Short mmCIF file of N, CA and C in Angstrom, two decimals:
data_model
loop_
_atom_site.label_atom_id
_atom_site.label_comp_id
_atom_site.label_asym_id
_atom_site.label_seq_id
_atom_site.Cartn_x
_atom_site.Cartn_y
_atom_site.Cartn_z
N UNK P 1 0.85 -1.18 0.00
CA UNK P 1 0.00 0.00 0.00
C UNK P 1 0.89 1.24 0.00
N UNK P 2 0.47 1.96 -1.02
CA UNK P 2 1.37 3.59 -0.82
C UNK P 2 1.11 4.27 0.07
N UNK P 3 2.56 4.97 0.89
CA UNK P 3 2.44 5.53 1.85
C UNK P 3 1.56 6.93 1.45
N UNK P 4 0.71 8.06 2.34
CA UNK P 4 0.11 9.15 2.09
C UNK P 4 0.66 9.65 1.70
N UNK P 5 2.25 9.79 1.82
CA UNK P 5 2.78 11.41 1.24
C UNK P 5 3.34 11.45 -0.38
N UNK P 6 3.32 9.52 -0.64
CA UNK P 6 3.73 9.36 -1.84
C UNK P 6 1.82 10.18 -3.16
N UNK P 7 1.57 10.11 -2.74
CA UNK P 7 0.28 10.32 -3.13
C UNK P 7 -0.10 12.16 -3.62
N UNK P 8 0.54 12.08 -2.61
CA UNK P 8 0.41 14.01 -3.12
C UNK P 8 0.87 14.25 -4.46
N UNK P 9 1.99 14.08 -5.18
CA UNK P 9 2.28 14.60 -5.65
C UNK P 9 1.46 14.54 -7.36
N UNK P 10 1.27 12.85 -7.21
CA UNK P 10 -0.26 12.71 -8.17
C UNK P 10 -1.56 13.37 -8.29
N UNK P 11 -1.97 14.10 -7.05
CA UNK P 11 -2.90 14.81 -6.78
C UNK P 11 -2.58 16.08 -7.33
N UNK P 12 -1.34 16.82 -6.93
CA UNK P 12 -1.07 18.10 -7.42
C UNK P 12 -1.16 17.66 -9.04
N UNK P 13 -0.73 16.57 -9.53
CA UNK P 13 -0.43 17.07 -10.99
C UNK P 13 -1.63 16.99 -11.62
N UNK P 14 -2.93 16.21 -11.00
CA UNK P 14 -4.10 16.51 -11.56
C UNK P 14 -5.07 17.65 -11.34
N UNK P 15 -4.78 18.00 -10.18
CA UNK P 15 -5.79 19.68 -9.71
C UNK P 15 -5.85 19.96 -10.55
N UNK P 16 -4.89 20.98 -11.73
CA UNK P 16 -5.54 21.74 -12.78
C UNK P 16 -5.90 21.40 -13.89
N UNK P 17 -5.95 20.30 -13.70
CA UNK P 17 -7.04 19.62 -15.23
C UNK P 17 -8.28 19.53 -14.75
N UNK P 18 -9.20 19.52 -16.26
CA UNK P 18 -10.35 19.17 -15.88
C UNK P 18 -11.07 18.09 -15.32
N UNK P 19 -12.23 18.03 -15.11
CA UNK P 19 -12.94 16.63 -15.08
C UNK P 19 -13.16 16.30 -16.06
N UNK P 20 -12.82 14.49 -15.93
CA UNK P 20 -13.00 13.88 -16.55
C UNK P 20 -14.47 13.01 -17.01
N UNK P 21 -15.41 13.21 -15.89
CA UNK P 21 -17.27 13.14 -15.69
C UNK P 21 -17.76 14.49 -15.95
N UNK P 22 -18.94 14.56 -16.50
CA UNK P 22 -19.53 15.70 -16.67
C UNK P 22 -21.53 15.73 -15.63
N UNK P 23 -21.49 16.64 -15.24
CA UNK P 23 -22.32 16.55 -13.64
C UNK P 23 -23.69 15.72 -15.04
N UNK P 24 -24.23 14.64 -14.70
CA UNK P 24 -25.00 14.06 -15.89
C UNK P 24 -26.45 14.56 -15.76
N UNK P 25 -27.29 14.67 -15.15
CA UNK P 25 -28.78 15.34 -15.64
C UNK P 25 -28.91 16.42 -15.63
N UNK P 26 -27.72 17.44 -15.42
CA UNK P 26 -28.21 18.74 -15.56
C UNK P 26 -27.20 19.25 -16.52
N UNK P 27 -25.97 18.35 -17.05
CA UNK P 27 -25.14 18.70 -17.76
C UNK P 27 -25.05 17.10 -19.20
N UNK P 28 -26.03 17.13 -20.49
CA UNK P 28 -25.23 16.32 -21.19
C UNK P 28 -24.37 16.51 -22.45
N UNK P 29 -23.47 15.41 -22.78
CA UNK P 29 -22.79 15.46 -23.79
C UNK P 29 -23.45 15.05 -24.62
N UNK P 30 -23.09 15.70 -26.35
CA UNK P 30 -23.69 15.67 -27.00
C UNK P 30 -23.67 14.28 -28.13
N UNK P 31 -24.82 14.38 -28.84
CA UNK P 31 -24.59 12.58 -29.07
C UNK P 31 -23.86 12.59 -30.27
N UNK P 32 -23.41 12.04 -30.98
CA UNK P 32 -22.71 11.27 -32.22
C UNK P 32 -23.43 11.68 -33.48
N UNK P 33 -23.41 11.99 -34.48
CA UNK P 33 -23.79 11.71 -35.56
C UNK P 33 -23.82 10.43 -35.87
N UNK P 34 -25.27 9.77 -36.53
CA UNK P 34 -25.84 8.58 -36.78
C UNK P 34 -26.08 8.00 -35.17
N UNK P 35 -26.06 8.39 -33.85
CA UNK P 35 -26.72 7.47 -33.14
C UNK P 35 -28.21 7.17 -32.98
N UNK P 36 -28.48 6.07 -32.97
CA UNK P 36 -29.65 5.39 -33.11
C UNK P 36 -30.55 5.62 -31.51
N UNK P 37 -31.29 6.25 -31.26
CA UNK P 37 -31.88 6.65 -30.25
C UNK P 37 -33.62 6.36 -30.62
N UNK P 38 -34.54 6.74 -29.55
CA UNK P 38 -35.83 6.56 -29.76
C UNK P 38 -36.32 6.66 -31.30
N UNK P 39 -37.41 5.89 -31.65
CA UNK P 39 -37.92 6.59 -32.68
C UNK P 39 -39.16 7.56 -32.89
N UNK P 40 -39.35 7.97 -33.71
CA UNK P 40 -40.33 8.66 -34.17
C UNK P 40 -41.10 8.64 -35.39
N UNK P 41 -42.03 8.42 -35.62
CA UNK P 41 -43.50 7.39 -36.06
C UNK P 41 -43.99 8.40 -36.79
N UNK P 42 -44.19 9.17 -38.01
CA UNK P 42 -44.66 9.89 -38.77
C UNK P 42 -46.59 9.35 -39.19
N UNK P 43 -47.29 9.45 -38.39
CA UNK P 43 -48.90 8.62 -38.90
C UNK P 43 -48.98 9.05 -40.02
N UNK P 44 -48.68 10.43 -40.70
CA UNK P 44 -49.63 10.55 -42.17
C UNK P 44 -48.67 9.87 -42.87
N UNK P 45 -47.67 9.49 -42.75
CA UNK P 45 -46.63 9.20 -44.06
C UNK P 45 -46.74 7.80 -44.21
N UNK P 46 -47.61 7.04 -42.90
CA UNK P 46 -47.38 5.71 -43.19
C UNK P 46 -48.84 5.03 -44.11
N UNK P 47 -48.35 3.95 -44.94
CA UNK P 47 -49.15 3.72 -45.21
C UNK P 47 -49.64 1.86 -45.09
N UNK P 48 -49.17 1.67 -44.15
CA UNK P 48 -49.69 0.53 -43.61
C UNK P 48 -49.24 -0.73 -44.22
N UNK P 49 -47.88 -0.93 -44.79
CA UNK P 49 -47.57 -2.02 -45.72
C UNK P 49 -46.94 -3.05 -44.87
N UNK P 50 -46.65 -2.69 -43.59
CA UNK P 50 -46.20 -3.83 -42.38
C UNK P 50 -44.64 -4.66 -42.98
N UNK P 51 -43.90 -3.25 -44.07
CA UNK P 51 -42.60 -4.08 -44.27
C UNK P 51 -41.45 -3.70 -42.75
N UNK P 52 -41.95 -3.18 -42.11
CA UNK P 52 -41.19 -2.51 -41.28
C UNK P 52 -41.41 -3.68 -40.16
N UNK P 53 -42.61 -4.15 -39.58
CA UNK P 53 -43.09 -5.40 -39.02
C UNK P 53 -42.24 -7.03 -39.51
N UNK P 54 -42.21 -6.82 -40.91
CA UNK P 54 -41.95 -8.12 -41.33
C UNK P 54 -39.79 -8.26 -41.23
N UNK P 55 -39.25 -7.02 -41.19
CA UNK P 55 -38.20 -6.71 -41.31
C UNK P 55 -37.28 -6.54 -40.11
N UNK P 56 -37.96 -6.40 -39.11
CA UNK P 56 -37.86 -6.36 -37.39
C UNK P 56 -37.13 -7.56 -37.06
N UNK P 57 -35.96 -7.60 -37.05
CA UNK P 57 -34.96 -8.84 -36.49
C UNK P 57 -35.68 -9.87 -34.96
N UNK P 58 -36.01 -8.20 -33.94
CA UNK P 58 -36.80 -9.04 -32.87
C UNK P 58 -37.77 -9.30 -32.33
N UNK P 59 -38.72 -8.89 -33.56
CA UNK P 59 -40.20 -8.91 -33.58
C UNK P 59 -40.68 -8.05 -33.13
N UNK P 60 -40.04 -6.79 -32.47
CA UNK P 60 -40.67 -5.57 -31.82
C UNK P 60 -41.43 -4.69 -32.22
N UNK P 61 -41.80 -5.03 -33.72
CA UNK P 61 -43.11 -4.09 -34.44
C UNK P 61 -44.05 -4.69 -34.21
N UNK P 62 -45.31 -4.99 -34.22
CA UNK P 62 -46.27 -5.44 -34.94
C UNK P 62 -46.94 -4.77 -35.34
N UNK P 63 -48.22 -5.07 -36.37
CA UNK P 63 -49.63 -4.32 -36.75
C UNK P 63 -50.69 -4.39 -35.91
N UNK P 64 -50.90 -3.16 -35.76
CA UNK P 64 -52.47 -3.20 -35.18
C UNK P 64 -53.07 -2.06 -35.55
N UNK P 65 -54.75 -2.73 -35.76
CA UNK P 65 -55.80 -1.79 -36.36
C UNK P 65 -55.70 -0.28 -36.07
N UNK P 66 -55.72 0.34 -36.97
CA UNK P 66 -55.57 2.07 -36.94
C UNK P 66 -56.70 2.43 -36.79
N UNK P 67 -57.19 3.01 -35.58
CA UNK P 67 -58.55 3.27 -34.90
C UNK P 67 -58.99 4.80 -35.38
N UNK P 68 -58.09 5.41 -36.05
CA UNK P 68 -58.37 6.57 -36.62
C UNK P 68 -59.44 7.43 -37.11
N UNK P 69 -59.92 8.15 -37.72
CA UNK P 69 -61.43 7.98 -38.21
C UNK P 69 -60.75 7.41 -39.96
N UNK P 70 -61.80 7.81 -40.51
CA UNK P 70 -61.91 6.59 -41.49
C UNK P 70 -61.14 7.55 -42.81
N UNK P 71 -61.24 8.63 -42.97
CA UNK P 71 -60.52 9.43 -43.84
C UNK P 71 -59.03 9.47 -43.77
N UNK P 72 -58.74 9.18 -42.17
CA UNK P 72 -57.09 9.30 -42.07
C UNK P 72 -56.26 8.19 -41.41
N UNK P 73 -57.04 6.85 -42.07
CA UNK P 73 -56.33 5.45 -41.84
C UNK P 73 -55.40 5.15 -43.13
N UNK P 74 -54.63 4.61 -42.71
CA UNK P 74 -53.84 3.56 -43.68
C UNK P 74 -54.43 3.02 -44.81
N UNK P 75 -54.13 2.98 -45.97
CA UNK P 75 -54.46 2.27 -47.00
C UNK P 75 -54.90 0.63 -46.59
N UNK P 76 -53.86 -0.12 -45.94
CA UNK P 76 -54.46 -1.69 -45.00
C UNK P 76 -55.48 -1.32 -43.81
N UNK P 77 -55.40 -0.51 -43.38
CA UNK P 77 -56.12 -0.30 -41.92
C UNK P 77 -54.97 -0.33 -40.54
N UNK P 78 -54.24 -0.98 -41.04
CA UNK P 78 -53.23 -1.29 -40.07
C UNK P 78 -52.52 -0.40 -40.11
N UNK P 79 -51.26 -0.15 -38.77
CA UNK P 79 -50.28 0.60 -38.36
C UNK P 79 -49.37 0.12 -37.68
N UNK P 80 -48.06 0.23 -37.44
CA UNK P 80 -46.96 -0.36 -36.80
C UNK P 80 -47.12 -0.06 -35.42
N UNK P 81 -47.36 -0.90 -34.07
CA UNK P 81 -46.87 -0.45 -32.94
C UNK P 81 -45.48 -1.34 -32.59
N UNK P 82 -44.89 -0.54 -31.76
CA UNK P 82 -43.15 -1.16 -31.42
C UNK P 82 -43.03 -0.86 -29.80
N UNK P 83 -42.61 -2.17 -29.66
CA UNK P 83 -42.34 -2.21 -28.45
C UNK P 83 -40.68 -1.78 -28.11
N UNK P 84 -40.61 -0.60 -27.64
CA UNK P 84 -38.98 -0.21 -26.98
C UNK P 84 -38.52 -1.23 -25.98
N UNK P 85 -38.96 -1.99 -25.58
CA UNK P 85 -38.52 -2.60 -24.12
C UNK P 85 -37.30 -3.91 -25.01
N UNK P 86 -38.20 -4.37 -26.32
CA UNK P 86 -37.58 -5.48 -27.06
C UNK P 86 -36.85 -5.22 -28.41
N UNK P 87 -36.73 -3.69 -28.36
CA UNK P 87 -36.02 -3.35 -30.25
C UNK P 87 -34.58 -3.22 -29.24
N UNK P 88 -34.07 -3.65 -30.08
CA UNK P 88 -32.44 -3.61 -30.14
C UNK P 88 -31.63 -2.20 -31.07
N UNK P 89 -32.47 -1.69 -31.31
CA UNK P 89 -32.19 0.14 -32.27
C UNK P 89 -31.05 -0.44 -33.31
N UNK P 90 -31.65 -1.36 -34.27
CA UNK P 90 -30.68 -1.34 -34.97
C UNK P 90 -30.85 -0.43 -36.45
N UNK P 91 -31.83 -0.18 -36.83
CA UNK P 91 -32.15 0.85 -37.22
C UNK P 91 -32.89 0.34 -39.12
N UNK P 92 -33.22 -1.09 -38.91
CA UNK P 92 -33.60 -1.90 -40.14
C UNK P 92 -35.22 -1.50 -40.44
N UNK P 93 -35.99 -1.46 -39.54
CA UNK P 93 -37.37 -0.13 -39.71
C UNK P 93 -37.02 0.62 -40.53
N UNK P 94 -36.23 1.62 -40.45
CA UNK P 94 -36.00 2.86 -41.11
C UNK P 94 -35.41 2.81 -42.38
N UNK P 95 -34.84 1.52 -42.25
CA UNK P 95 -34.16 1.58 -43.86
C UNK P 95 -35.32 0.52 -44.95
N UNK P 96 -36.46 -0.01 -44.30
CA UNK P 96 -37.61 -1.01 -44.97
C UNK P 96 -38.53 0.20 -44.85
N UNK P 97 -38.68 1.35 -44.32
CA UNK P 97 -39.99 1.84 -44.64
C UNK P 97 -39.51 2.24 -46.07
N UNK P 98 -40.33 2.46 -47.27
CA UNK P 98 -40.61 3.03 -48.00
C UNK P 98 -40.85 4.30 -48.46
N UNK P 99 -41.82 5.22 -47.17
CA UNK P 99 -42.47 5.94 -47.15
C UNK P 99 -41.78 7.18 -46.21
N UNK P 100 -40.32 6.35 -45.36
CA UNK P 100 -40.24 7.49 -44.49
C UNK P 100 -40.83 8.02 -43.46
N UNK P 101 -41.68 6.94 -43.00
CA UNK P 101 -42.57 6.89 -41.82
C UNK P 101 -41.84 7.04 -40.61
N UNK P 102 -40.87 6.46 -40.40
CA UNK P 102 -40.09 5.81 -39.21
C UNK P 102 -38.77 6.50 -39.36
N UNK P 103 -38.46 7.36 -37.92
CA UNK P 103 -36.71 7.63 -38.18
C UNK P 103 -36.47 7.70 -36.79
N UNK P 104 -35.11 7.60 -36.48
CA UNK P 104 -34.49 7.57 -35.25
C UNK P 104 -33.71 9.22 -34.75
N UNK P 105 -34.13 9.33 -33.41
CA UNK P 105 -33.75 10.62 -32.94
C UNK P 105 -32.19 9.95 -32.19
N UNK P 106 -31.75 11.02 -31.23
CA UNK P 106 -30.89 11.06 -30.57
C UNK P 106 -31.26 11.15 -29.02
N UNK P 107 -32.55 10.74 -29.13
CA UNK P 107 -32.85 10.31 -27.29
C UNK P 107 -32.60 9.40 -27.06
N UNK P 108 -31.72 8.84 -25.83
CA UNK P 108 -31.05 7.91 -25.29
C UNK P 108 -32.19 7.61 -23.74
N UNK P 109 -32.63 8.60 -22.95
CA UNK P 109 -33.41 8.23 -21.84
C UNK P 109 -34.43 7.57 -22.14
N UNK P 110 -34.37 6.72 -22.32
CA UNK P 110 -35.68 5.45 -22.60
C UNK P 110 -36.26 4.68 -21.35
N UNK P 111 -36.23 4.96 -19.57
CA UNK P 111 -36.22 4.61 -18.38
C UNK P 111 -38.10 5.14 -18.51
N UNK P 112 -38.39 4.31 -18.16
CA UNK P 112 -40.23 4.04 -17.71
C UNK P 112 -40.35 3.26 -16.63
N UNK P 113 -41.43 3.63 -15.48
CA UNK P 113 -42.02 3.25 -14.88
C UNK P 113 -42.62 1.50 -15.20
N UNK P 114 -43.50 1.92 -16.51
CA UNK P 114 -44.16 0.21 -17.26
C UNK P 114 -43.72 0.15 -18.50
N UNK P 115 -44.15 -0.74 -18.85
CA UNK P 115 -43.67 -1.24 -20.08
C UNK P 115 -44.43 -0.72 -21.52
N UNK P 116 -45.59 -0.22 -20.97
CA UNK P 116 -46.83 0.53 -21.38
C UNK P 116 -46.56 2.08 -21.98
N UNK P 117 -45.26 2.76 -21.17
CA UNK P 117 -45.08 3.79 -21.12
C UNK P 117 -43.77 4.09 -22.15
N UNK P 118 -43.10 2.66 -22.49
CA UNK P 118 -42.08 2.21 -23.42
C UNK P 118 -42.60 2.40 -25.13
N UNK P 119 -43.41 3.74 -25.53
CA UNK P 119 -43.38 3.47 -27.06
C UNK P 119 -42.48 4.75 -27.90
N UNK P 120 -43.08 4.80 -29.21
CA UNK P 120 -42.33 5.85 -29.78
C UNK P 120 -43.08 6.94 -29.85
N UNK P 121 -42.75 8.08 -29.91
CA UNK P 121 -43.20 8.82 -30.21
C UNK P 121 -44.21 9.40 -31.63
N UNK P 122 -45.10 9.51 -31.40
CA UNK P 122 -45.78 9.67 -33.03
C UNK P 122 -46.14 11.44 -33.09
N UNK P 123 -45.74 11.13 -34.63
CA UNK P 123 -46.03 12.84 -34.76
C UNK P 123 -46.91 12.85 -36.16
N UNK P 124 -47.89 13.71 -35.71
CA UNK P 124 -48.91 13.96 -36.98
C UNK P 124 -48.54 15.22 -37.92
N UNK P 125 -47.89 15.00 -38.77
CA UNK P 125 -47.63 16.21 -39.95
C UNK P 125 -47.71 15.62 -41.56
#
């Protein structure tokens, strides 16, 4: 074990550098270009062809009925829901949609309460 006084002098030579952690929920670093983070679900752009479902390595899409009103459903009726708890973000959705429905942000906090509370975000434009 090193004696205390051998120790100082490692200490002095780090004081005036920075930290090497950055304080994390009130301070983050910024993400990467191309990281694969939450997605985000475009409803008007999709049009219900379930290649994004069939293309899902871990089955974390499926279809289910688009309860919508009837003017602003899917050509099938159907729509992709995805379970976050079981996608692995590899990012094969996004490259099978067609339509551009589906793209990946740079949100990394994906922490929920249920499993219920684990989806993507959908945006109507």
């Amino acid at each position: 074990m090193p004696r205390p006084a051998a120790i100082a002098p490692e200490l002095l030579k780090h004081l005036p550098k920075k930290p090497a952690t950055v304080f994390y929920p009130f301070e983050k670093l910024p993400v990467p270009e191309g990281y694969r983070g939450r997605h985000i679900y475009h409803v008007n752009k999709c049009t219900g062809c379930s290649l994004c479902a069939r293309d899902c390595p871990t089955g974390a899409i499926t279809m289910v009925p688009d309860t919508r009103p009837e003017g602003q459903r899917t050509k099938t009726g159907k729509r992709p829901k995805i379970d976050l708890a079981a996608c692995m973000f590899c990012g094969q959705c996004v490259l099978s949609c067609p339509s551009g429905a589906i793209e990946m942000t740079g949100d990394y906090e994906l922490a929920a309460y249920s499993k219920e509370e684990m989806n993507w975000i959908e945006v109507e434009d």
